[in-house]
Amino acid sequence: EIKKLIDSDFHEVRFCGLLILVSQFEHAKTRTLQKRYFDFYLRQLKAGQINNWDLIDVTGVRMGRHLLDEKSALTTLKKLARSKNLWERRMAVIFTFAFQKVGDPYPTLTMADLLLKDEHDLIHKAVGWALREMGKKDGPLLRNYLKVNAHKMPRTMLRYAIEKYGPVARAKFLAK
């Protein structure tokens, strides 16, 4: 039934199906069942059914938790980040929020590095958002990252990353 919803031509129906899938994932009693839901979710992404920023942002943050216990998590993230598909690249960034929640900022930094030269605005926004959130937990790490990379970052990515900084700090990084 979830597949029928996700296959709908209507965005809102797909969204509903994905929210049900996420709920099933979160309530799964076993790791094996969670993996089945996660793998199904990735198949929907690859099939083009998860094809809008809101579908990815709302569901990917929660589904990314599956990768926390996976030895191949970074490999999965890198594969998504290197995809030609915009939505797979965005998902690579959004999945890293799960790592941030448990205090691991490094997958976010890895995806930021891989996607630094991406040409799409929706990737710039996602990376900047992820960096900004990472900086809320580890401000010095974000500042160090920006000192090295601000001059290479697309303007939108940088603006999102420094959005919570004061005017003086923002001006300093924007001047780079």
Coordinates of C-alpha atoms in Angstrom, one line a residue:
E1 CA 0.0 0.0 0.0
I2 CA 2.9 2.4 0.7
K3 CA 4.3 1.7 -2.7
K4 CA 1.0 2.6 -4.3
L5 CA 1.1 6.0 -2.5
I6 CA 4.7 6.6 -3.4
D7 CA 4.0 5.8 -7.0
S8 CA 1.3 8.5 -7.2
D9 CA 1.5 11.3 -9.7
F10 CA 0.5 13.7 -6.9
H11 CA 3.2 15.1 -4.7
E12 CA 1.1 15.2 -1.6
V13 CA 0.1 11.6 -1.9
R14 CA 3.8 10.6 -2.3
F15 CA 4.6 12.7 0.7
C16 CA 2.0 10.9 2.7
G17 CA 3.3 7.5 1.6
L18 CA 6.8 8.5 2.6
L19 CA 5.7 9.7 6.0
I20 CA 4.0 6.3 6.6
L21 CA 7.2 4.6 5.5
V22 CA 9.2 6.6 7.9
S23 CA 6.8 5.8 10.7
Q24 CA 7.0 2.1 9.9
F25 CA 10.8 2.4 9.9
E26 CA 10.9 4.2 13.3
H27 CA 8.5 1.6 14.9
A28 CA 10.2 -1.4 13.5
K29 CA 11.1 -3.9 16.2
T30 CA 14.2 -5.3 14.6
R31 CA 17.3 -4.0 12.8
T32 CA 16.5 -6.4 9.9
L33 CA 13.1 -4.8 9.4
Q34 CA 14.5 -1.3 9.6
K35 CA 17.0 -2.3 6.9
R36 CA 14.2 -3.5 4.7
Y37 CA 12.4 -0.2 5.0
F38 CA 15.6 1.7 4.4
D39 CA 16.5 -0.3 1.3
F40 CA 13.0 0.2 0.0
Y41 CA 13.3 3.9 0.7
L42 CA 16.6 4.1 -1.3
R43 CA 15.0 2.2 -4.2
Q44 CA 12.2 4.8 -4.3
L45 CA 14.9 7.5 -4.4
K46 CA 16.8 5.8 -7.3
A47 CA 13.5 5.2 -9.1
G48 CA 12.8 9.0 -9.0
Q49 CA 9.8 8.8 -6.6
I50 CA 11.5 10.9 -4.0
N51 CA 12.0 13.9 -6.2
N52 CA 11.5 17.2 -4.3
W53 CA 13.5 19.0 -1.6
D54 CA 10.7 18.7 0.9
L55 CA 10.3 15.0 0.4
I56 CA 14.0 14.5 1.0
D57 CA 14.4 17.0 3.9
V58 CA 11.5 15.8 6.0
T59 CA 12.0 12.0 5.5
G60 CA 15.8 11.8 4.9
V61 CA 16.7 13.3 8.3
R62 CA 14.8 10.5 10.0
M63 CA 15.7 7.6 7.6
G64 CA 19.4 8.5 7.9
R65 CA 19.5 7.0 11.3
H66 CA 19.8 3.6 9.7
L67 CA 23.3 4.5 8.6
L68 CA 24.5 5.1 12.1
D69 CA 25.2 1.5 12.7
E70 CA 26.4 0.7 9.2
K71 CA 30.0 0.1 8.5
S72 CA 29.5 1.1 4.9
A73 CA 27.7 4.4 5.9
L74 CA 30.4 6.7 4.5
T75 CA 30.6 4.6 1.3
T76 CA 26.8 4.9 0.8
L77 CA 26.9 8.7 1.4
K78 CA 29.8 9.2 -1.0
K79 CA 28.1 7.1 -3.7
L80 CA 25.0 9.3 -3.3
A81 CA 27.1 12.5 -3.3
R82 CA 28.8 11.5 -6.6
S83 CA 25.5 10.7 -8.3
K84 CA 24.4 12.6 -11.4
N85 CA 20.9 12.7 -9.8
L86 CA 20.3 15.9 -7.9
W87 CA 18.0 14.3 -5.3
E88 CA 20.5 11.6 -4.5
R89 CA 23.2 14.2 -3.9
R90 CA 20.9 16.2 -1.7
M91 CA 20.0 13.0 0.2
A92 CA 23.7 12.4 0.9
V93 CA 23.8 15.7 2.8
I94 CA 20.5 15.3 4.6
F95 CA 21.4 11.8 5.8
T96 CA 24.3 13.4 7.7
F97 CA 21.9 15.1 10.1
A98 CA 21.5 11.7 11.9
F99 CA 25.2 11.7 12.6
Q100 CA 25.1 15.2 13.9
K101 CA 22.4 14.3 16.4
V102 CA 24.8 11.7 17.9
G103 CA 27.7 14.2 17.9
D104 CA 29.6 13.1 14.8
P105 CA 30.1 16.1 12.5
Y106 CA 32.5 14.4 10.1
P107 CA 30.1 12.9 7.6
T108 CA 28.7 16.4 7.1
L109 CA 32.2 17.8 6.5
T110 CA 32.9 14.9 4.1
M111 CA 29.8 15.6 2.1
A112 CA 30.5 19.4 2.2
D113 CA 33.9 18.7 0.7
L114 CA 32.5 16.4 -2.0
L115 CA 29.8 18.8 -3.0
L116 CA 31.7 22.1 -2.6
K117 CA 31.8 22.5 -6.4
D118 CA 28.3 21.3 -7.2
E119 CA 26.5 23.6 -9.5
H120 CA 22.9 23.2 -8.2
D121 CA 21.4 25.8 -5.8
L122 CA 19.5 23.1 -4.0
I123 CA 22.8 21.4 -3.1
H124 CA 24.3 24.7 -2.0
K125 CA 21.3 25.3 0.3
A126 CA 21.4 21.8 1.8
V127 CA 25.2 21.9 2.5
G128 CA 25.0 25.4 4.0
W129 CA 22.1 24.3 6.2
A130 CA 24.0 21.2 7.3
L131 CA 27.1 23.2 8.1
R132 CA 25.1 25.8 10.0
E133 CA 23.5 23.1 12.1
M134 CA 26.8 21.4 12.7
G135 CA 28.2 24.8 13.9
K136 CA 25.5 25.1 16.5
K137 CA 27.0 22.1 18.2
D138 CA 30.7 22.8 17.4
G139 CA 31.2 26.4 16.5
P140 CA 35.0 26.2 16.4
L141 CA 34.8 23.3 13.9
L142 CA 32.6 25.3 11.6
R143 CA 34.8 28.4 11.9
N144 CA 37.9 26.3 11.0
Y145 CA 36.1 24.8 8.1
L146 CA 35.0 28.2 6.8
K147 CA 38.5 29.7 7.2
V148 CA 39.8 27.0 4.8
N149 CA 36.8 26.8 2.5
A150 CA 34.8 30.1 2.5
H151 CA 36.6 31.5 -0.5
K152 CA 35.7 28.3 -2.5
M153 CA 32.1 28.0 -1.4
P154 CA 29.2 29.1 -3.6
R155 CA 27.7 32.2 -2.2
T156 CA 24.3 30.6 -1.2
M157 CA 26.1 27.8 0.6
L158 CA 28.2 30.2 2.5
R159 CA 25.3 32.5 3.4
Y160 CA 23.3 29.5 4.8
A161 CA 26.3 28.3 6.8
I162 CA 26.9 31.7 8.4
E163 CA 23.3 32.7 8.8
K164 CA 23.4 32.7 12.6
Y165 CA 26.6 34.7 12.8
G166 CA 26.6 38.4 13.8
P167 CA 27.0 41.1 11.1
V168 CA 30.8 41.5 11.6
A169 CA 31.6 37.7 11.4
R170 CA 29.2 37.4 8.3
A171 CA 30.9 40.3 6.6
K172 CA 34.4 38.8 7.3
F173 CA 33.5 35.5 5.7
L174 CA 31.6 37.1 2.8
A175 CA 34.6 39.2 2.0
K176 CA 36.6 36.1 1.3

